[in-house]
PDB file of C-alpha atoms and ligand atoms in Angstrom:
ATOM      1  CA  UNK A   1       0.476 -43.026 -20.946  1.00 76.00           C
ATOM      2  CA  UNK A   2      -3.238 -43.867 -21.217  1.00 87.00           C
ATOM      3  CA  UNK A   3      -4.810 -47.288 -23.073  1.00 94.00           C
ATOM      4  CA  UNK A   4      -7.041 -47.127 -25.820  1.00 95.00           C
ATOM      5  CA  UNK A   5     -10.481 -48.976 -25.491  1.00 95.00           C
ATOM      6  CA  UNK A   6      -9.084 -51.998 -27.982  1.00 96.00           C
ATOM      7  CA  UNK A   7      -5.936 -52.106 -25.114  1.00 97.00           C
ATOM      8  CA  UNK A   8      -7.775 -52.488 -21.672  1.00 97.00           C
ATOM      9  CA  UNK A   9      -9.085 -55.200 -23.526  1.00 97.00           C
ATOM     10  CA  UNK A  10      -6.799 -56.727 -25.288  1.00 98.00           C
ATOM     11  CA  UNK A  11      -4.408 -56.671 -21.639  1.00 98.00           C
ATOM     12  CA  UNK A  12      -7.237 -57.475 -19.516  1.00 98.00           C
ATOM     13  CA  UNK A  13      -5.907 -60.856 -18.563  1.00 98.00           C
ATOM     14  CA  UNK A  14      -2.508 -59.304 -17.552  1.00 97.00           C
ATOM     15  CA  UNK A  15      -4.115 -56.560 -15.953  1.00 97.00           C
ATOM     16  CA  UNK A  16      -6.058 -58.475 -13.646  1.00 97.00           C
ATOM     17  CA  UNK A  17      -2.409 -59.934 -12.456  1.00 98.00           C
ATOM     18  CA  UNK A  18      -1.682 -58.235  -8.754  1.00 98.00           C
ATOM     19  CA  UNK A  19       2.246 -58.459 -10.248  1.00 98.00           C
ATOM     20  CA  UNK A  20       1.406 -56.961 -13.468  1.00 98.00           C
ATOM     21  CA  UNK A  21      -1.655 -54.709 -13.156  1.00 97.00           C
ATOM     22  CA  UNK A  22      -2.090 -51.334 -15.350  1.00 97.00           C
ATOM     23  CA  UNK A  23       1.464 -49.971 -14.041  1.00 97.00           C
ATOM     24  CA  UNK A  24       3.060 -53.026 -15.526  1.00 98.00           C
ATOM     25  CA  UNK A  25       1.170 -52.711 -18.188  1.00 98.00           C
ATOM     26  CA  UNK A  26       2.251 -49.133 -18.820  1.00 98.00           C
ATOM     27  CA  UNK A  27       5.935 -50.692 -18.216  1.00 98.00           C
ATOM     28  CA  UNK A  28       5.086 -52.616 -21.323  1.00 98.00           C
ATOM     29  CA  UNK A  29       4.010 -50.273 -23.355  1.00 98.00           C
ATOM     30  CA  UNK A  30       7.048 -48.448 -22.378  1.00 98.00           C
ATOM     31  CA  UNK A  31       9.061 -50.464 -23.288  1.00 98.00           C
ATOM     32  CA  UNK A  32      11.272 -51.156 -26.053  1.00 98.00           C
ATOM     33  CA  UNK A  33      12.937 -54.906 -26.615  1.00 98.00           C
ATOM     34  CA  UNK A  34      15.652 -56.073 -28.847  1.00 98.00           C
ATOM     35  CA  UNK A  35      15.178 -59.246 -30.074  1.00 98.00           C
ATOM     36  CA  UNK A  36      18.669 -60.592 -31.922  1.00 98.00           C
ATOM     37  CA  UNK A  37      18.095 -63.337 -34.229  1.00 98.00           C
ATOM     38  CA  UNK A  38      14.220 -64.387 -35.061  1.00 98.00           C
ATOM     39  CA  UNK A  39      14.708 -67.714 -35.552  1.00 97.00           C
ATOM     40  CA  UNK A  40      13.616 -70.759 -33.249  1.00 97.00           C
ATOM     41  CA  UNK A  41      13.736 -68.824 -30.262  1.00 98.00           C
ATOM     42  CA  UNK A  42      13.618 -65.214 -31.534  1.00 98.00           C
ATOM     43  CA  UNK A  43      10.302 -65.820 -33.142  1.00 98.00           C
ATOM     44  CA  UNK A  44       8.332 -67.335 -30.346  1.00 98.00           C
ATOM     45  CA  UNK A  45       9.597 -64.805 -28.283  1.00 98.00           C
ATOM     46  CA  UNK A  46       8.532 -61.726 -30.824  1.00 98.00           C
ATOM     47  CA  UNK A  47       5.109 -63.582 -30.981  1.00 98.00           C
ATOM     48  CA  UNK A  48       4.564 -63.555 -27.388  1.00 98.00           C
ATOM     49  CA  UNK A  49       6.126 -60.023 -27.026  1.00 98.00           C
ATOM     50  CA  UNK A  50       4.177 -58.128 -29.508  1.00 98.00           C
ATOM     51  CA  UNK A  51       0.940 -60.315 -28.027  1.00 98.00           C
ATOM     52  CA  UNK A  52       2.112 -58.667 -24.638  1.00 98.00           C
ATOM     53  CA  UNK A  53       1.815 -55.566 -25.451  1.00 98.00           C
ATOM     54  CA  UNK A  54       6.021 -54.372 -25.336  1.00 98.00           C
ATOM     55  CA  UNK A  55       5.350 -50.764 -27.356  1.00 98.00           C
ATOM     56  CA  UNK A  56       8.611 -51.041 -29.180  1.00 98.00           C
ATOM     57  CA  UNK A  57      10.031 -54.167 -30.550  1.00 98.00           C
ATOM     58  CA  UNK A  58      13.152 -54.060 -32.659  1.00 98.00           C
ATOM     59  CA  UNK A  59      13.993 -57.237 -34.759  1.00 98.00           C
ATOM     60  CA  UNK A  60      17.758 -57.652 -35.741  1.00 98.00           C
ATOM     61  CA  UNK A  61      18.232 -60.454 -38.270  1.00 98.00           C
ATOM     62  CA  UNK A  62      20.077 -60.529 -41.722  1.00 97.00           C
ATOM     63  CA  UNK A  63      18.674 -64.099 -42.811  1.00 97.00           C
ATOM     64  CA  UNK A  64      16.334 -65.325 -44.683  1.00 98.00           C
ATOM     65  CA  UNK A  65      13.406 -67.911 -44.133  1.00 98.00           C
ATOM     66  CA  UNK A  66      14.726 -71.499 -45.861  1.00 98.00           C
ATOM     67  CA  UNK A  67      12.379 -74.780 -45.509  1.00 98.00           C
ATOM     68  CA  UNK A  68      14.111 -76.667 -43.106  1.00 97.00           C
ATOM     69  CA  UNK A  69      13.471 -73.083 -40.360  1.00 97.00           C
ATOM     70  CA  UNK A  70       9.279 -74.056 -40.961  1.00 98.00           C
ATOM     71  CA  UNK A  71       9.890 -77.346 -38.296  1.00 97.00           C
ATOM     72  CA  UNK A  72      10.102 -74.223 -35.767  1.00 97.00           C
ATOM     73  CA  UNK A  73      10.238 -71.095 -36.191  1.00 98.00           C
ATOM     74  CA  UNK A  74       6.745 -70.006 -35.838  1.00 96.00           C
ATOM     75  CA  UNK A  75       6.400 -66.663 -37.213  1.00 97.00           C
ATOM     76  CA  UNK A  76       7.113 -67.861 -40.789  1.00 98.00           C
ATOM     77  CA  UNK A  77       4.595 -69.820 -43.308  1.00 97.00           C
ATOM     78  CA  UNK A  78       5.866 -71.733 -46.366  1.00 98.00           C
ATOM     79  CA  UNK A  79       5.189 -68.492 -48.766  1.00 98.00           C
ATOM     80  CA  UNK A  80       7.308 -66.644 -46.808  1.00 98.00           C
ATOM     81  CA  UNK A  81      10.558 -69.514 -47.965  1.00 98.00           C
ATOM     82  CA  UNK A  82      13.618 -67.017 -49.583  1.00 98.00           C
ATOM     83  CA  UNK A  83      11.964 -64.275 -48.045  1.00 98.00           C
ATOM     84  CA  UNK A  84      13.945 -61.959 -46.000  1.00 98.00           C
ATOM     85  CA  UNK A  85      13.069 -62.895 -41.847  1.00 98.00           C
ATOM     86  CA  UNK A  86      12.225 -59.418 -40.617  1.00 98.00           C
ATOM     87  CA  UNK A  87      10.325 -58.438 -43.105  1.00 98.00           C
ATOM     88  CA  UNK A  88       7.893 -61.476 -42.746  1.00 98.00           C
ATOM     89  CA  UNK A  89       8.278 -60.888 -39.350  1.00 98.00           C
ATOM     90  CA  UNK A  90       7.118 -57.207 -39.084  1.00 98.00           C
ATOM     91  CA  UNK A  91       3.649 -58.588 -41.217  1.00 98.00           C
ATOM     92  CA  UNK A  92       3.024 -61.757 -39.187  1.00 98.00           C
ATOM     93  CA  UNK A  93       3.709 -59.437 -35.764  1.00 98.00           C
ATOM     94  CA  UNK A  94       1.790 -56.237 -36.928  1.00 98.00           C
ATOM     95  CA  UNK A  95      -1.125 -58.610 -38.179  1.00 97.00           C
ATOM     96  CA  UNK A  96      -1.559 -59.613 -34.304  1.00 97.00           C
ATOM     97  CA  UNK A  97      -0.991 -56.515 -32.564  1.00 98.00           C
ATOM     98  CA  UNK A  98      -0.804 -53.483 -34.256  1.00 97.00           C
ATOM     99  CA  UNK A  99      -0.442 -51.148 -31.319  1.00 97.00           C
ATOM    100  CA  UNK A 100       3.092 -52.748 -31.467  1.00 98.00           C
ATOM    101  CA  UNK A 101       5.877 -50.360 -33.145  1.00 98.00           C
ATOM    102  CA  UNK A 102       7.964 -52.533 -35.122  1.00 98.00           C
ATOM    103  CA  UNK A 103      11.739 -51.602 -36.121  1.00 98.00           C
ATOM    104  CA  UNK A 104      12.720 -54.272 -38.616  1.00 98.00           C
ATOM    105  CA  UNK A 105      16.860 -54.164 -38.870  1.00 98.00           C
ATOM    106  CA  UNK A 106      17.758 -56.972 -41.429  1.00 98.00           C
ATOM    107  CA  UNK A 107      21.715 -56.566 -40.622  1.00 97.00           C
ATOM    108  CA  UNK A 108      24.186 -58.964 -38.913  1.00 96.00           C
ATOM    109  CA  UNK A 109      25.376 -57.821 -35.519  1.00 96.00           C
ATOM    110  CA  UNK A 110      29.310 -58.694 -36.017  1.00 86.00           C
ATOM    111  CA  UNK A 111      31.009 -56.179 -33.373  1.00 87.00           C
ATOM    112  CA  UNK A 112      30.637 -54.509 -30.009  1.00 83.00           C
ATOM    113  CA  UNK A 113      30.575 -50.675 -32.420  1.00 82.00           C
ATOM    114  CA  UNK A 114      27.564 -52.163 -34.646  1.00 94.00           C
ATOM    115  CA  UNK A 115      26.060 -54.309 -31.788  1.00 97.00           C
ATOM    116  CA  UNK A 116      26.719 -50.890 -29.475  1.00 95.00           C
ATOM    117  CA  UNK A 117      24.236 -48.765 -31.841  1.00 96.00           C
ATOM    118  CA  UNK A 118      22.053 -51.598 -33.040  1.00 98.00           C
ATOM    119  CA  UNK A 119      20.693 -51.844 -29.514  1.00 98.00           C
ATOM    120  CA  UNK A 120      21.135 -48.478 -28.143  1.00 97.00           C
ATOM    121  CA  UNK A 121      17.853 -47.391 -26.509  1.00 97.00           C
ATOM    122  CA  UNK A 122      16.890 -50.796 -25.608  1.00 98.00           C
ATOM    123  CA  UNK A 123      14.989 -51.348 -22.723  1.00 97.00           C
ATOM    124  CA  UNK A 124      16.280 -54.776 -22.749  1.00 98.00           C
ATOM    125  CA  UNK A 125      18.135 -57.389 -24.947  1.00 98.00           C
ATOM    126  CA  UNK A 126      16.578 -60.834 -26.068  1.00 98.00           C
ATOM    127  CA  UNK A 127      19.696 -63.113 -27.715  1.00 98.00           C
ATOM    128  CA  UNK A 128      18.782 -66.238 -28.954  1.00 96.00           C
ATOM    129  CA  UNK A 129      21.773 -66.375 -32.176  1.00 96.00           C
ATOM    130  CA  UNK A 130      24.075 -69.668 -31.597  1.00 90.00           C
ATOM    131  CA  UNK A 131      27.102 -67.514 -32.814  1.00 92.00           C
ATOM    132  CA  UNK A 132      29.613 -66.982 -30.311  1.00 94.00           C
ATOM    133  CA  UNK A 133      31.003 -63.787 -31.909  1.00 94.00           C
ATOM    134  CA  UNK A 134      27.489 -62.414 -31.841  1.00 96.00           C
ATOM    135  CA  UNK A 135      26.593 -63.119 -28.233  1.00 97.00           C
ATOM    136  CA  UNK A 136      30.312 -61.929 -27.285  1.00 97.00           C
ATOM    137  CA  UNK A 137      29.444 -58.591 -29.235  1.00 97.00           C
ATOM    138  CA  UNK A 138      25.872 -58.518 -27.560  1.00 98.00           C
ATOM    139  CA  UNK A 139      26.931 -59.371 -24.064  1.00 97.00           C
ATOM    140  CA  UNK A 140      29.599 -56.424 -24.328  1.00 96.00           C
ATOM    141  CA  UNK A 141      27.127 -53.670 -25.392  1.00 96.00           C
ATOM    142  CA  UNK A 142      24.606 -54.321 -23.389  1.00 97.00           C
ATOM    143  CA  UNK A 143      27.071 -53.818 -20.158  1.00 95.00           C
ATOM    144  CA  UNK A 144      28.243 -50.983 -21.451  1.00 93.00           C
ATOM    145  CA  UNK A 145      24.790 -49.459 -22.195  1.00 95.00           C
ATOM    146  CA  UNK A 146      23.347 -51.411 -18.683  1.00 94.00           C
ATOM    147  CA  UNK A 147      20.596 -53.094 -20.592  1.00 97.00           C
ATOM    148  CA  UNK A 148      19.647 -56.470 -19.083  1.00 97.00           C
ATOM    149  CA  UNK A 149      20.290 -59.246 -21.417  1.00 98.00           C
ATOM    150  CA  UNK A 150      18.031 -62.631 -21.548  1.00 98.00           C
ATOM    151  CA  UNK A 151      19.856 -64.675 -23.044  1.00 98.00           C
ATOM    152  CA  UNK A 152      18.569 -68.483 -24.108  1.00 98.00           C
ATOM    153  CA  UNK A 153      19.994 -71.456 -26.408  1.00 97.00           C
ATOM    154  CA  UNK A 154      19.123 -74.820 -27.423  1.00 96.00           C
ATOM    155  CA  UNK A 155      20.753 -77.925 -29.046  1.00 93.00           C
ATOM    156  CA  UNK A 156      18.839 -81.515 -29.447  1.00 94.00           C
ATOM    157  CA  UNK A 157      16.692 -81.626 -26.847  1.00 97.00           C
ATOM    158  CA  UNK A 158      18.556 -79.407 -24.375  1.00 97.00           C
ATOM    159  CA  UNK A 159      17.782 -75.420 -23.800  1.00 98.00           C
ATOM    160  CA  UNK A 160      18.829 -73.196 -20.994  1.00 98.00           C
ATOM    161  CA  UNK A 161      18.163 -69.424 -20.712  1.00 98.00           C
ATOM    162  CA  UNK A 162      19.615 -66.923 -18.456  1.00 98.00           C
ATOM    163  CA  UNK A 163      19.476 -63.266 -17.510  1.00 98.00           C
ATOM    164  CA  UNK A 164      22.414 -61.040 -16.849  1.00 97.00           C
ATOM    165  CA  UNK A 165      22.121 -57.659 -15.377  1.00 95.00           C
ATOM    166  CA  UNK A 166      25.684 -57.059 -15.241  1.00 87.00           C
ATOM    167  CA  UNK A 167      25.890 -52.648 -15.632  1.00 76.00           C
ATOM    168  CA  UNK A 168      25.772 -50.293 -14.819  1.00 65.00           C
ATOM    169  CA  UNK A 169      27.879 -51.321 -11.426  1.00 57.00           C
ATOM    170  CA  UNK A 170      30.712 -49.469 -10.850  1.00 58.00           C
ATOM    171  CA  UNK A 171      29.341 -48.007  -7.899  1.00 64.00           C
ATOM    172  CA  UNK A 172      28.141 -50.977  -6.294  1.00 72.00           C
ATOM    173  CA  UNK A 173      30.612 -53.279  -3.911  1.00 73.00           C
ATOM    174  CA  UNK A 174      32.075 -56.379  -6.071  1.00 72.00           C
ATOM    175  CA  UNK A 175      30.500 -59.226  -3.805  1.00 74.00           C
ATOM    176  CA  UNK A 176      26.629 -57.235  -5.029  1.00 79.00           C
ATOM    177  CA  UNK A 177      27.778 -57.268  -8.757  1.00 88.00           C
ATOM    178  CA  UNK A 178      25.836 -59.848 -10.842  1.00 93.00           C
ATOM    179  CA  UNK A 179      28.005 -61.550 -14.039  1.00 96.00           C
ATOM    180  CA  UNK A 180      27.938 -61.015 -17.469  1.00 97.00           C
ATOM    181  CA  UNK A 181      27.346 -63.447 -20.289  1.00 97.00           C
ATOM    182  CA  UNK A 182      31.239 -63.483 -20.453  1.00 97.00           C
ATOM    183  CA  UNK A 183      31.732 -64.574 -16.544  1.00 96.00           C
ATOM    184  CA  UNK A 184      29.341 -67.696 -17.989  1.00 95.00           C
ATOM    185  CA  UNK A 185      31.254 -68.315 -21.057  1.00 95.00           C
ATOM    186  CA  UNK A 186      34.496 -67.169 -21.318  1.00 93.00           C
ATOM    187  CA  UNK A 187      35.407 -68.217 -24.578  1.00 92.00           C
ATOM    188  CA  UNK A 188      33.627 -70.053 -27.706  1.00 89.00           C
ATOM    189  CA  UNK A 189      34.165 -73.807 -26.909  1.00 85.00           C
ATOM    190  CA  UNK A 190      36.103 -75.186 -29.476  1.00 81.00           C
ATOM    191  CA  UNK A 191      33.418 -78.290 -29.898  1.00 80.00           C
ATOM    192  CA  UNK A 192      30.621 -75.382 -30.691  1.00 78.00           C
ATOM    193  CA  UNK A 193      27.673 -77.011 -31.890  1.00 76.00           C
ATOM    194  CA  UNK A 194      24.922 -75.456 -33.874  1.00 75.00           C
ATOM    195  CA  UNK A 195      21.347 -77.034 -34.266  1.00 75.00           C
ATOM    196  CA  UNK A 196      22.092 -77.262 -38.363  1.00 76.00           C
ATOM    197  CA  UNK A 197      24.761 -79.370 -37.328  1.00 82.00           C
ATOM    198  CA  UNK A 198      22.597 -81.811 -34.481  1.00 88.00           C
ATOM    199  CA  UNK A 199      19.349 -81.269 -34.744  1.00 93.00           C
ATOM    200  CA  UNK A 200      16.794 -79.685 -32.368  1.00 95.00           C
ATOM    201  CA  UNK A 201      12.905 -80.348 -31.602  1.00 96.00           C
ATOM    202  CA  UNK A 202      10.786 -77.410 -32.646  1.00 97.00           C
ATOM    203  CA  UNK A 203       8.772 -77.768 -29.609  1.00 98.00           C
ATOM    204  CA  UNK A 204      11.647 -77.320 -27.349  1.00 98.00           C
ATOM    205  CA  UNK A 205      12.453 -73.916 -28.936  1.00 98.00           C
ATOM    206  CA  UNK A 206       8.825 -73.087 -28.611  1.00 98.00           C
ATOM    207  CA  UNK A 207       9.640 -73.957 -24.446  1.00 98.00           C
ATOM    208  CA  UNK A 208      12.621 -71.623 -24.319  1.00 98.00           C
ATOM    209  CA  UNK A 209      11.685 -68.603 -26.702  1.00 98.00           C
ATOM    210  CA  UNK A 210       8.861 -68.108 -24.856  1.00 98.00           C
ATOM    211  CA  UNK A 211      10.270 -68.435 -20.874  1.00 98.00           C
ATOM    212  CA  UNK A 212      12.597 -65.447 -22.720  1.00 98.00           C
ATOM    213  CA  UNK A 213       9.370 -63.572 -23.686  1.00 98.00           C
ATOM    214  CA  UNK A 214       8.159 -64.420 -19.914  1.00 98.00           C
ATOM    215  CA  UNK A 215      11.390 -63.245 -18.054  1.00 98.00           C
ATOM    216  CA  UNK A 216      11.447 -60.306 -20.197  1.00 98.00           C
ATOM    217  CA  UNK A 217       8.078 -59.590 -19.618  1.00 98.00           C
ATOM    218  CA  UNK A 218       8.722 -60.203 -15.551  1.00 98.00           C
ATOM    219  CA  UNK A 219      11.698 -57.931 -15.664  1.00 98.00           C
ATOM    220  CA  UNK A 220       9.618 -55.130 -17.696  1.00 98.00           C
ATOM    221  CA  UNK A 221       6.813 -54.913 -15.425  1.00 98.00           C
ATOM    222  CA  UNK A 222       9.357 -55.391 -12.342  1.00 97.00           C
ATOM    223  CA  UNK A 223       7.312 -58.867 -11.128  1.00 97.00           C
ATOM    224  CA  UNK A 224       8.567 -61.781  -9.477  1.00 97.00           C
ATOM    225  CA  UNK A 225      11.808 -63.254  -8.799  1.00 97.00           C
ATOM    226  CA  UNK A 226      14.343 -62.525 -11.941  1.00 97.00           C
ATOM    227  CA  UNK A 227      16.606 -64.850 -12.833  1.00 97.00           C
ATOM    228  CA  UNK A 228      19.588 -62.607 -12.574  1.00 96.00           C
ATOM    229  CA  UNK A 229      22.633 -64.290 -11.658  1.00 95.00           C
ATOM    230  CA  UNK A 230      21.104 -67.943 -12.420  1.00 97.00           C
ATOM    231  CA  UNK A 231      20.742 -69.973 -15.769  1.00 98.00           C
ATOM    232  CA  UNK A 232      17.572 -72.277 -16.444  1.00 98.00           C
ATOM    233  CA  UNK A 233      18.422 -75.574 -17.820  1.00 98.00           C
ATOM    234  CA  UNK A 234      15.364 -77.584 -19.234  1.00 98.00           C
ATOM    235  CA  UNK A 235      15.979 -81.504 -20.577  1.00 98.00           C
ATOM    236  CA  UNK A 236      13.274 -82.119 -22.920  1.00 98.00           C
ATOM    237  CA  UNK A 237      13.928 -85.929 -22.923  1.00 97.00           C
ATOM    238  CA  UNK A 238      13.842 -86.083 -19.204  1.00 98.00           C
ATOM    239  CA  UNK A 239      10.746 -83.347 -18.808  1.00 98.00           C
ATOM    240  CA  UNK A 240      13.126 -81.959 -16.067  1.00 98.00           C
ATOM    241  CA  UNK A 241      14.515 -78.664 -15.281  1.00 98.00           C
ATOM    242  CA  UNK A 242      16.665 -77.014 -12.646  1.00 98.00           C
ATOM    243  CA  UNK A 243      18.094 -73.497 -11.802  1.00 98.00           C
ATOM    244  CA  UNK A 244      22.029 -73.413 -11.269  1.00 98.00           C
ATOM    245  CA  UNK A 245      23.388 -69.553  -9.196  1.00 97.00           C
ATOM    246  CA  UNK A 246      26.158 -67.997 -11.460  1.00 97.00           C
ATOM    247  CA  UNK A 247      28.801 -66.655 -10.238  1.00 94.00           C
ATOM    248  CA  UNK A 248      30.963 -63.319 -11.370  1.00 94.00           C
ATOM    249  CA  UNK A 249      34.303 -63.670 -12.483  1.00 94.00           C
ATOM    250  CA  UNK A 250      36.744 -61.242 -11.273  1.00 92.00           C
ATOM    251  CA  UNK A 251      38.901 -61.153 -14.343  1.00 93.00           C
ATOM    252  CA  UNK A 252      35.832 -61.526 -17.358  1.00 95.00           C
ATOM    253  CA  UNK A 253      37.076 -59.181 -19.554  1.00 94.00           C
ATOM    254  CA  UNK A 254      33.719 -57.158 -20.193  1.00 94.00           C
ATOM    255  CA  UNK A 255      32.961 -56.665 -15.981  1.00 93.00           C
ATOM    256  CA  UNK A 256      36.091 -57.492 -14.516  1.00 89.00           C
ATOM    257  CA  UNK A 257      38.512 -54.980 -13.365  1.00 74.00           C
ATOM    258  CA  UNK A 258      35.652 -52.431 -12.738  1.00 63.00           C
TER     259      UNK A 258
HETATM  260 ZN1   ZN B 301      31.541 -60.731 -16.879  1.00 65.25          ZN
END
């Protein structure tokens, strides 16, 4: 896979990185992301993706841009209000980099059979949705298809994000299996809270959205240390953050049992 003239450019910065260089840079032209939900995290994330360089972005959504999404999510502007998401998406994304192939899916991923062909062929899986159902469904398809999931959320002024690498395992002895989203949450908490219902600072998901682009983009071009098997948790009111190890659960009922 060889660069045009406009891409050594464009990618110069990255590919002067020793842990990114012109293989990782092929890696990310390679490459083709899911992002589910572009919202306050999906959008930063697309931005940032598509900026990258990731040849193949696919953008599930079924929503449409309303006033109160402008405080944060990015990728929209105030025509764009009533307008369906991906489709603004796709022109605000393709605008910036149109070496970028854009798939724009405006359907609802509602079960592990629609979530299962929605993202087959992924390279990898960005989830950034606050619906339980969805993430269950997305979390389940993407161990069965082994595509690593980064998966980030945020309420007030909290956000975490994780990455799970969960399958293809079978072969691999239990104590070297990483968990699933499952082993992390087993169930929707009954106290669910979603940002329409407390609030969240559009910076924050700015913060998170785009450490989901980065670990995505670390994982792609196989740099650093990936954050496998440990969630991020950021505190915007404290400007703190910490990493906490996650462990596998024997009985999950996606990975256990394997
Ligand atoms: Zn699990």
């Amino acid at each position: 896979m060889s660069f045009s003239d406009d891409e050594r450019e464009r990618y110069a910065r990255h590919i002067m990185l020793k842990e990114i260089g012109g293989p990782g840079q092929q890696r990310l032209k390679g490459a083709t992301v899911a992002i589910v939900g572009v919202g306050g995290l999906g959008a930063p994330a697309a931005l940032y993706l598509a900026a990258a360089g990731v040849g193949r972005l696919r953008l599930i959504d079924d929503d449409t841009v309303s006033l109160s999404n402008l405080q944060r999510q990015i990728l929209y502007a105030s025509a764009d209000v009533g307008k369906q998401k991906v489709e603004r998406a796709w022109k605000a994304l393709h605008a910036r980099n149109s070496n970028v192939a854009i798939e724009a899916i405006a359907q609802r991923i509602s079960g592990q059979d629609n979530a299962q062909s929605l993202l087959g062929g992924a390279t990898l899986v960005l989830d950034g949705t606050d619906d339980f159902a969805t993430r269950f469904a997305v979390n389940a398809a993407c161990h069965s298809l082994g595509a690593p999931l980064i998966s980030g959320a945020v309420g007030r002024w909290q956000g975490q994000v994780a990455t799970f690498k969960s399958g293809p395992t079978k072969h691999q002895p239990p104590a070297q299996r990483l968990p699933c989203y499952r082993c992390f949450v087993p169930e929707a908490p009954p106290d669910a809270e979603t940002c329409a219902q407390v609030g969240i600072v559009g910076a924050l998901t700015g913060v998170i959205g785009s450490i989901m682009a980065l670990e995505a983009i670390k994982e792609i071009a196989q740099a650093g240390e990936s954050l496998a098997g440990r969630v991020l948790l950021y505190d915007g009111l404290r400007a703190e953050s910490r990493t906490v190890a996650l462990k596998r659960d024997p009985a999950c009922p996606v990975c256990g049992h394997e």
